[in-house]
């Protein structure tokens, strides 16, 4: 049966990260929408003004424009966006949630609070992914250091994909990452959840994150944090298997 997949990107990214995934899902007969969250990709909302509510509202709007139930797929901090949107959309509209190496929040948790708890500083003093953040003068947004992101995000991706990602990456608003989700057991808790853990990711080990909230299934993918570039077919095979 054809499904409707809404693909939600993570920090600094846009719908462009799914450029290989969309046609593969469509080739299997599914309906697919890759979303530019406010302030990302083709959406020209000023990033410094964007909130988590704006992120959730965009996902809700796209979901409600689709006929029938939808499956939300969130990558990285996109897990926060799909969690909050799912609470708004309800169990009748959201068939399932798929977290791709993503933040998997409980009620009252934010991306930043989860990162602080689950990604402690390196005991050896080695650089961490956070060391690649370049904040603006107000601290409201950050960009990623292009000299560091290949190591942390794209080490198994082609040179072409690395260049494409760095050319398209944009500013990331802090507010959506700092805002706690407001979700309930009755709605968010009742929607089936699945987790894809990227076991070769260098930006942070998500193995504890994957267990933060009960899921139906946790599967592993031996890739960097960016399997939509490095192994799109393997990623799609997992997405449709749930």
PDB file of C-alpha atoms in Angstrom:
ATOM      1  CA  UNK A   1       0.000   0.000   0.000  1.00  0.00           C
ATOM      2  CA  UNK A   2       1.338   3.462  -0.852  1.00  0.00           C
ATOM      3  CA  UNK A   3       2.309   5.550   2.163  1.00  0.00           C
ATOM      4  CA  UNK A   4       2.846   9.279   2.611  1.00  0.00           C
ATOM      5  CA  UNK A   5       6.261  10.168   3.993  1.00  0.00           C
ATOM      6  CA  UNK A   6       7.139  13.654   5.221  1.00  0.00           C
ATOM      7  CA  UNK A   7      10.899  14.096   5.509  1.00  0.00           C
ATOM      8  CA  UNK A   8      12.161  16.612   8.075  1.00  0.00           C
ATOM      9  CA  UNK A   9      15.787  17.757   8.091  1.00  0.00           C
ATOM     10  CA  UNK A  10      18.043  18.585  11.003  1.00  0.00           C
ATOM     11  CA  UNK A  11      20.138  21.583  12.021  1.00  0.00           C
ATOM     12  CA  UNK A  12      21.696  23.827   9.352  1.00  0.00           C
ATOM     13  CA  UNK A  13      20.104  21.681   6.644  1.00  0.00           C
ATOM     14  CA  UNK A  14      17.103  21.857   4.335  1.00  0.00           C
ATOM     15  CA  UNK A  15      14.911  19.649   2.182  1.00  0.00           C
ATOM     16  CA  UNK A  16      17.950  19.327  -0.098  1.00  0.00           C
ATOM     17  CA  UNK A  17      19.469  16.614   2.127  1.00  0.00           C
ATOM     18  CA  UNK A  18      16.756  14.233   0.899  1.00  0.00           C
ATOM     19  CA  UNK A  19      17.444  14.714  -2.833  1.00  0.00           C
ATOM     20  CA  UNK A  20      18.480  11.056  -3.302  1.00  0.00           C
ATOM     21  CA  UNK A  21      15.848   9.620  -0.960  1.00  0.00           C
ATOM     22  CA  UNK A  22      12.752  11.259  -2.459  1.00  0.00           C
ATOM     23  CA  UNK A  23      12.969   9.606  -5.903  1.00  0.00           C
ATOM     24  CA  UNK A  24      13.762   6.216  -4.361  1.00  0.00           C
ATOM     25  CA  UNK A  25      10.635   6.351  -2.198  1.00  0.00           C
ATOM     26  CA  UNK A  26       8.560   7.636  -5.100  1.00  0.00           C
ATOM     27  CA  UNK A  27       9.816   4.800  -7.299  1.00  0.00           C
ATOM     28  CA  UNK A  28       8.150   2.413  -4.838  1.00  0.00           C
ATOM     29  CA  UNK A  29       4.841   4.212  -5.300  1.00  0.00           C
ATOM     30  CA  UNK A  30       4.875   6.296  -2.136  1.00  0.00           C
ATOM     31  CA  UNK A  31       3.926   9.945  -1.774  1.00  0.00           C
ATOM     32  CA  UNK A  32       6.820  12.012  -0.434  1.00  0.00           C
ATOM     33  CA  UNK A  33       7.296  15.597   0.690  1.00  0.00           C
ATOM     34  CA  UNK A  34      10.676  16.898   1.831  1.00  0.00           C
ATOM     35  CA  UNK A  35      10.077  19.961   3.997  1.00  0.00           C
ATOM     36  CA  UNK A  36      12.122  23.134   4.296  1.00  0.00           C
ATOM     37  CA  UNK A  37      11.635  24.226   7.896  1.00  0.00           C
ATOM     38  CA  UNK A  38      11.309  28.010   8.430  1.00  0.00           C
ATOM     39  CA  UNK A  39      14.638  29.752   7.877  1.00  0.00           C
ATOM     40  CA  UNK A  40      16.107  26.793   5.976  1.00  0.00           C
ATOM     41  CA  UNK A  41      16.598  25.930   2.319  1.00  0.00           C
ATOM     42  CA  UNK A  42      14.149  27.806   0.119  1.00  0.00           C
ATOM     43  CA  UNK A  43      12.220  29.191   3.101  1.00  0.00           C
ATOM     44  CA  UNK A  44      13.400  32.765   3.553  1.00  0.00           C
ATOM     45  CA  UNK A  45      12.119  33.380   7.079  1.00  0.00           C
ATOM     46  CA  UNK A  46      14.913  35.232   8.970  1.00  0.00           C
ATOM     47  CA  UNK A  47      16.619  32.436  10.972  1.00  0.00           C
ATOM     48  CA  UNK A  48      17.139  34.572  14.057  1.00  0.00           C
ATOM     49  CA  UNK A  49      13.351  34.944  14.396  1.00  0.00           C
ATOM     50  CA  UNK A  50      12.451  31.242  14.086  1.00  0.00           C
ATOM     51  CA  UNK A  51      10.991  29.251  16.993  1.00  0.00           C
ATOM     52  CA  UNK A  52      10.192  25.596  17.654  1.00  0.00           C
ATOM     53  CA  UNK A  53       6.534  26.505  17.235  1.00  0.00           C
ATOM     54  CA  UNK A  54       7.351  27.725  13.715  1.00  0.00           C
ATOM     55  CA  UNK A  55       9.035  24.405  12.933  1.00  0.00           C
ATOM     56  CA  UNK A  56       6.082  22.400  14.243  1.00  0.00           C
ATOM     57  CA  UNK A  57       3.541  24.593  12.469  1.00  0.00           C
ATOM     58  CA  UNK A  58       5.284  24.053   9.118  1.00  0.00           C
ATOM     59  CA  UNK A  59       5.217  20.268   9.540  1.00  0.00           C
ATOM     60  CA  UNK A  60       1.580  20.381  10.669  1.00  0.00           C
ATOM     61  CA  UNK A  61       0.607  22.497   7.662  1.00  0.00           C
ATOM     62  CA  UNK A  62       2.285  20.153   5.177  1.00  0.00           C
ATOM     63  CA  UNK A  63       0.844  17.084   6.912  1.00  0.00           C
ATOM     64  CA  UNK A  64      -2.693  18.450   6.886  1.00  0.00           C
ATOM     65  CA  UNK A  65      -2.395  19.128   3.169  1.00  0.00           C
ATOM     66  CA  UNK A  66      -1.918  15.396   2.551  1.00  0.00           C
ATOM     67  CA  UNK A  67      -4.818  12.973   2.166  1.00  0.00           C
ATOM     68  CA  UNK A  68      -4.935  10.329   4.886  1.00  0.00           C
ATOM     69  CA  UNK A  69      -2.318   9.419   7.494  1.00  0.00           C
ATOM     70  CA  UNK A  70       1.331  10.453   7.233  1.00  0.00           C
ATOM     71  CA  UNK A  71       4.641   9.019   8.412  1.00  0.00           C
ATOM     72  CA  UNK A  72       7.043  11.611   9.790  1.00  0.00           C
ATOM     73  CA  UNK A  73      10.766  10.981   9.337  1.00  0.00           C
ATOM     74  CA  UNK A  74      13.067  13.271  11.321  1.00  0.00           C
ATOM     75  CA  UNK A  75      16.842  13.443  10.994  1.00  0.00           C
ATOM     76  CA  UNK A  76      19.045  14.658  13.860  1.00  0.00           C
ATOM     77  CA  UNK A  77      17.382  17.684  15.504  1.00  0.00           C
ATOM     78  CA  UNK A  78      14.465  17.041  13.162  1.00  0.00           C
ATOM     79  CA  UNK A  79      13.426  14.514  15.797  1.00  0.00           C
ATOM     80  CA  UNK A  80      12.394  17.438  17.984  1.00  0.00           C
ATOM     81  CA  UNK A  81      10.349  18.930  15.149  1.00  0.00           C
ATOM     82  CA  UNK A  82       8.452  15.723  14.359  1.00  0.00           C
ATOM     83  CA  UNK A  83       7.786  15.033  18.050  1.00  0.00           C
ATOM     84  CA  UNK A  84       6.182  18.433  18.581  1.00  0.00           C
ATOM     85  CA  UNK A  85       4.290  18.291  15.286  1.00  0.00           C
ATOM     86  CA  UNK A  86       2.983  14.785  16.053  1.00  0.00           C
ATOM     87  CA  UNK A  87       1.512  16.000  19.320  1.00  0.00           C
ATOM     88  CA  UNK A  88      -0.389  18.661  17.379  1.00  0.00           C
ATOM     89  CA  UNK A  89      -1.477  16.351  14.556  1.00  0.00           C
ATOM     90  CA  UNK A  90      -2.696  13.473  16.698  1.00  0.00           C
ATOM     91  CA  UNK A  91      -2.833   9.708  16.427  1.00  0.00           C
ATOM     92  CA  UNK A  92      -5.395   9.677  13.616  1.00  0.00           C
ATOM     93  CA  UNK A  93      -3.114  11.692  11.316  1.00  0.00           C
ATOM     94  CA  UNK A  94       0.347  10.346  12.230  1.00  0.00           C
ATOM     95  CA  UNK A  95       0.756   6.656  11.458  1.00  0.00           C
ATOM     96  CA  UNK A  96       4.281   6.425  12.832  1.00  0.00           C
ATOM     97  CA  UNK A  97       7.411   8.404  13.659  1.00  0.00           C
ATOM     98  CA  UNK A  98      10.827   7.420  12.303  1.00  0.00           C
ATOM     99  CA  UNK A  99      13.849   8.944  14.028  1.00  0.00           C
ATOM    100  CA  UNK A 100      16.977   8.897  11.844  1.00  0.00           C
ATOM    101  CA  UNK A 101      19.969   9.247  14.189  1.00  0.00           C
ATOM    102  CA  UNK A 102      17.737  11.849  15.755  1.00  0.00           C
ATOM    103  CA  UNK A 103      16.902  13.496  19.048  1.00  0.00           C
ATOM    104  CA  UNK A 104      14.142  11.453  20.697  1.00  0.00           C
ATOM    105  CA  UNK A 105      12.643  13.693  23.386  1.00  0.00           C
ATOM    106  CA  UNK A 106      10.489  13.107  26.405  1.00  0.00           C
ATOM    107  CA  UNK A 107       8.058  15.817  27.488  1.00  0.00           C
ATOM    108  CA  UNK A 108       9.971  18.863  28.721  1.00  0.00           C
ATOM    109  CA  UNK A 109      13.223  17.993  26.961  1.00  0.00           C
ATOM    110  CA  UNK A 110      14.928  20.069  24.277  1.00  0.00           C
ATOM    111  CA  UNK A 111      17.657  19.277  21.790  1.00  0.00           C
ATOM    112  CA  UNK A 112      20.136  21.227  23.912  1.00  0.00           C
ATOM    113  CA  UNK A 113      19.136  19.571  27.191  1.00  0.00           C
ATOM    114  CA  UNK A 114      19.413  16.131  25.592  1.00  0.00           C
ATOM    115  CA  UNK A 115      22.789  16.986  24.070  1.00  0.00           C
ATOM    116  CA  UNK A 116      24.087  18.222  27.416  1.00  0.00           C
ATOM    117  CA  UNK A 117      23.004  15.005  29.133  1.00  0.00           C
ATOM    118  CA  UNK A 118      23.997  12.477  26.469  1.00  0.00           C
ATOM    119  CA  UNK A 119      27.030  14.090  24.786  1.00  0.00           C
ATOM    120  CA  UNK A 120      29.509  14.918  27.555  1.00  0.00           C
ATOM    121  CA  UNK A 121      32.763  16.691  26.710  1.00  0.00           C
ATOM    122  CA  UNK A 122      35.535  14.435  25.462  1.00  0.00           C
ATOM    123  CA  UNK A 123      37.622  13.205  28.435  1.00  0.00           C
ATOM    124  CA  UNK A 124      40.712  13.325  26.234  1.00  0.00           C
ATOM    125  CA  UNK A 125      40.061  16.874  25.086  1.00  0.00           C
ATOM    126  CA  UNK A 126      39.533  15.835  21.466  1.00  0.00           C
ATOM    127  CA  UNK A 127      37.409  18.185  19.355  1.00  0.00           C
ATOM    128  CA  UNK A 128      33.678  17.460  19.395  1.00  0.00           C
ATOM    129  CA  UNK A 129      30.997  18.329  16.886  1.00  0.00           C
ATOM    130  CA  UNK A 130      30.069  21.383  18.961  1.00  0.00           C
ATOM    131  CA  UNK A 131      33.542  22.778  18.224  1.00  0.00           C
ATOM    132  CA  UNK A 132      32.442  23.210  14.604  1.00  0.00           C
ATOM    133  CA  UNK A 133      29.659  25.661  15.547  1.00  0.00           C
ATOM    134  CA  UNK A 134      30.332  29.293  14.567  1.00  0.00           C
ATOM    135  CA  UNK A 135      27.908  31.579  16.429  1.00  0.00           C
ATOM    136  CA  UNK A 136      26.803  34.973  15.169  1.00  0.00           C
ATOM    137  CA  UNK A 137      27.480  38.079  17.251  1.00  0.00           C
ATOM    138  CA  UNK A 138      24.110  37.845  19.031  1.00  0.00           C
ATOM    139  CA  UNK A 139      24.275  34.115  19.726  1.00  0.00           C
ATOM    140  CA  UNK A 140      20.871  33.631  18.048  1.00  0.00           C
ATOM    141  CA  UNK A 141      22.162  31.457  15.197  1.00  0.00           C
ATOM    142  CA  UNK A 142      25.199  29.433  14.221  1.00  0.00           C
ATOM    143  CA  UNK A 143      26.754  28.054  11.067  1.00  0.00           C
ATOM    144  CA  UNK A 144      29.050  25.055  10.690  1.00  0.00           C
ATOM    145  CA  UNK A 145      32.782  25.331  10.111  1.00  0.00           C
ATOM    146  CA  UNK A 146      33.257  23.957   6.567  1.00  0.00           C
ATOM    147  CA  UNK A 147      36.771  22.803   7.481  1.00  0.00           C
ATOM    148  CA  UNK A 148      35.389  20.417  10.125  1.00  0.00           C
ATOM    149  CA  UNK A 149      32.051  19.112   8.867  1.00  0.00           C
ATOM    150  CA  UNK A 150      33.416  16.496   6.468  1.00  0.00           C
ATOM    151  CA  UNK A 151      34.977  14.704   9.435  1.00  0.00           C
ATOM    152  CA  UNK A 152      31.934  14.963  11.704  1.00  0.00           C
ATOM    153  CA  UNK A 153      29.052  14.574   9.227  1.00  0.00           C
ATOM    154  CA  UNK A 154      30.164  13.364   5.799  1.00  0.00           C
ATOM    155  CA  UNK A 155      33.230  11.140   6.164  1.00  0.00           C
ATOM    156  CA  UNK A 156      31.709   8.304   4.106  1.00  0.00           C
ATOM    157  CA  UNK A 157      30.158  10.593   1.486  1.00  0.00           C
ATOM    158  CA  UNK A 158      31.525  11.355  -1.969  1.00  0.00           C
ATOM    159  CA  UNK A 159      33.515  14.530  -2.570  1.00  0.00           C
ATOM    160  CA  UNK A 160      30.620  15.722  -4.728  1.00  0.00           C
ATOM    161  CA  UNK A 161      28.121  15.239  -1.918  1.00  0.00           C
ATOM    162  CA  UNK A 162      30.435  16.859   0.606  1.00  0.00           C
ATOM    163  CA  UNK A 163      30.750  19.923  -1.619  1.00  0.00           C
ATOM    164  CA  UNK A 164      26.986  19.999  -2.241  1.00  0.00           C
ATOM    165  CA  UNK A 165      26.230  19.887   1.485  1.00  0.00           C
ATOM    166  CA  UNK A 166      28.691  22.629   2.361  1.00  0.00           C
ATOM    167  CA  UNK A 167      27.373  24.837  -0.444  1.00  0.00           C
ATOM    168  CA  UNK A 168      23.792  24.500   0.813  1.00  0.00           C
ATOM    169  CA  UNK A 169      24.195  24.502   4.613  1.00  0.00           C
ATOM    170  CA  UNK A 170      22.721  27.573   6.261  1.00  0.00           C
ATOM    171  CA  UNK A 171      22.245  29.299   9.583  1.00  0.00           C
ATOM    172  CA  UNK A 172      20.710  27.345  12.456  1.00  0.00           C
ATOM    173  CA  UNK A 173      18.449  29.199  14.900  1.00  0.00           C
ATOM    174  CA  UNK A 174      19.171  28.424  18.550  1.00  0.00           C
ATOM    175  CA  UNK A 175      15.608  28.955  19.822  1.00  0.00           C
ATOM    176  CA  UNK A 176      14.124  25.743  18.335  1.00  0.00           C
ATOM    177  CA  UNK A 177      16.973  23.721  19.835  1.00  0.00           C
ATOM    178  CA  UNK A 178      16.647  25.330  23.275  1.00  0.00           C
ATOM    179  CA  UNK A 179      12.861  25.067  23.568  1.00  0.00           C
ATOM    180  CA  UNK A 180      11.491  22.021  25.431  1.00  0.00           C
ATOM    181  CA  UNK A 181       8.870  19.958  23.631  1.00  0.00           C
ATOM    182  CA  UNK A 182       5.384  19.838  25.116  1.00  0.00           C
ATOM    183  CA  UNK A 183       4.082  16.340  24.432  1.00  0.00           C
ATOM    184  CA  UNK A 184       1.728  13.907  26.150  1.00  0.00           C
ATOM    185  CA  UNK A 185       1.574  10.170  26.729  1.00  0.00           C
ATOM    186  CA  UNK A 186      -1.931  10.134  25.269  1.00  0.00           C
ATOM    187  CA  UNK A 187      -0.854  11.492  21.870  1.00  0.00           C
ATOM    188  CA  UNK A 188       2.916  11.478  21.263  1.00  0.00           C
ATOM    189  CA  UNK A 189       3.342   8.497  23.549  1.00  0.00           C
ATOM    190  CA  UNK A 190       0.718   6.495  21.662  1.00  0.00           C
ATOM    191  CA  UNK A 191       2.222   6.947  18.176  1.00  0.00           C
ATOM    192  CA  UNK A 192       4.491   4.047  17.112  1.00  0.00           C
ATOM    193  CA  UNK A 193       8.142   5.076  16.995  1.00  0.00           C
ATOM    194  CA  UNK A 194      11.091   3.539  15.166  1.00  0.00           C
ATOM    195  CA  UNK A 195      14.768   4.453  15.412  1.00  0.00           C
ATOM    196  CA  UNK A 196      17.573   4.185  12.843  1.00  0.00           C
ATOM    197  CA  UNK A 197      20.946   4.392  14.589  1.00  0.00           C
ATOM    198  CA  UNK A 198      23.920   5.372  12.419  1.00  0.00           C
ATOM    199  CA  UNK A 199      26.722   3.376  14.014  1.00  0.00           C
ATOM    200  CA  UNK A 200      29.656   5.141  12.317  1.00  0.00           C
ATOM    201  CA  UNK A 201      28.496   8.682  13.074  1.00  0.00           C
ATOM    202  CA  UNK A 202      31.195  10.959  14.476  1.00  0.00           C
ATOM    203  CA  UNK A 203      29.043  13.880  15.622  1.00  0.00           C
ATOM    204  CA  UNK A 204      27.808  12.007  18.704  1.00  0.00           C
ATOM    205  CA  UNK A 205      26.878   8.484  19.762  1.00  0.00           C
ATOM    206  CA  UNK A 206      23.087   8.252  19.598  1.00  0.00           C
ATOM    207  CA  UNK A 207      22.841   4.763  21.138  1.00  0.00           C
ATOM    208  CA  UNK A 208      21.538   6.129  24.460  1.00  0.00           C
ATOM    209  CA  UNK A 209      19.329   8.646  22.669  1.00  0.00           C
ATOM    210  CA  UNK A 210      17.631   5.777  20.826  1.00  0.00           C
ATOM    211  CA  UNK A 211      16.507   4.400  24.190  1.00  0.00           C
ATOM    212  CA  UNK A 212      15.318   7.684  25.695  1.00  0.00           C
ATOM    213  CA  UNK A 213      11.686   6.985  24.768  1.00  0.00           C
ATOM    214  CA  UNK A 214      10.150   3.541  24.139  1.00  0.00           C
ATOM    215  CA  UNK A 215      10.213   2.518  20.481  1.00  0.00           C
ATOM    216  CA  UNK A 216       8.804  -0.411  18.524  1.00  0.00           C
ATOM    217  CA  UNK A 217      12.200  -1.137  17.009  1.00  0.00           C
ATOM    218  CA  UNK A 218      15.776   0.138  16.878  1.00  0.00           C
ATOM    219  CA  UNK A 219      17.805  -0.786  13.787  1.00  0.00           C
ATOM    220  CA  UNK A 220      21.392   0.055  12.909  1.00  0.00           C
ATOM    221  CA  UNK A 221      22.907   1.445   9.736  1.00  0.00           C
ATOM    222  CA  UNK A 222      26.739   1.381   9.447  1.00  0.00           C
ATOM    223  CA  UNK A 223      27.103   4.928   8.122  1.00  0.00           C
ATOM    224  CA  UNK A 224      27.978   8.464   9.086  1.00  0.00           C
ATOM    225  CA  UNK A 225      25.265  10.839  10.302  1.00  0.00           C
ATOM    226  CA  UNK A 226      24.374  11.434   6.635  1.00  0.00           C
ATOM    227  CA  UNK A 227      23.145   8.142   5.124  1.00  0.00           C
ATOM    228  CA  UNK A 228      20.820  10.052   2.804  1.00  0.00           C
ATOM    229  CA  UNK A 229      23.993  10.881   0.858  1.00  0.00           C
ATOM    230  CA  UNK A 230      26.232   7.864   1.451  1.00  0.00           C
ATOM    231  CA  UNK A 231      23.712   4.982   1.391  1.00  0.00           C
ATOM    232  CA  UNK A 232      20.323   6.277   0.281  1.00  0.00           C
ATOM    233  CA  UNK A 233      18.978   2.924  -0.917  1.00  0.00           C
ATOM    234  CA  UNK A 234      19.875   1.177   2.347  1.00  0.00           C
ATOM    235  CA  UNK A 235      18.186   4.029   4.212  1.00  0.00           C
ATOM    236  CA  UNK A 236      15.023   3.788   2.119  1.00  0.00           C
ATOM    237  CA  UNK A 237      14.931   0.013   2.585  1.00  0.00           C
ATOM    238  CA  UNK A 238      14.873   0.532   6.357  1.00  0.00           C
ATOM    239  CA  UNK A 239      12.302   3.324   6.234  1.00  0.00           C
ATOM    240  CA  UNK A 240       9.812   1.241   4.267  1.00  0.00           C
ATOM    241  CA  UNK A 241      10.466  -1.890   6.374  1.00  0.00           C
ATOM    242  CA  UNK A 242       8.776  -0.445   9.478  1.00  0.00           C
TER     243      UNK A 242
END
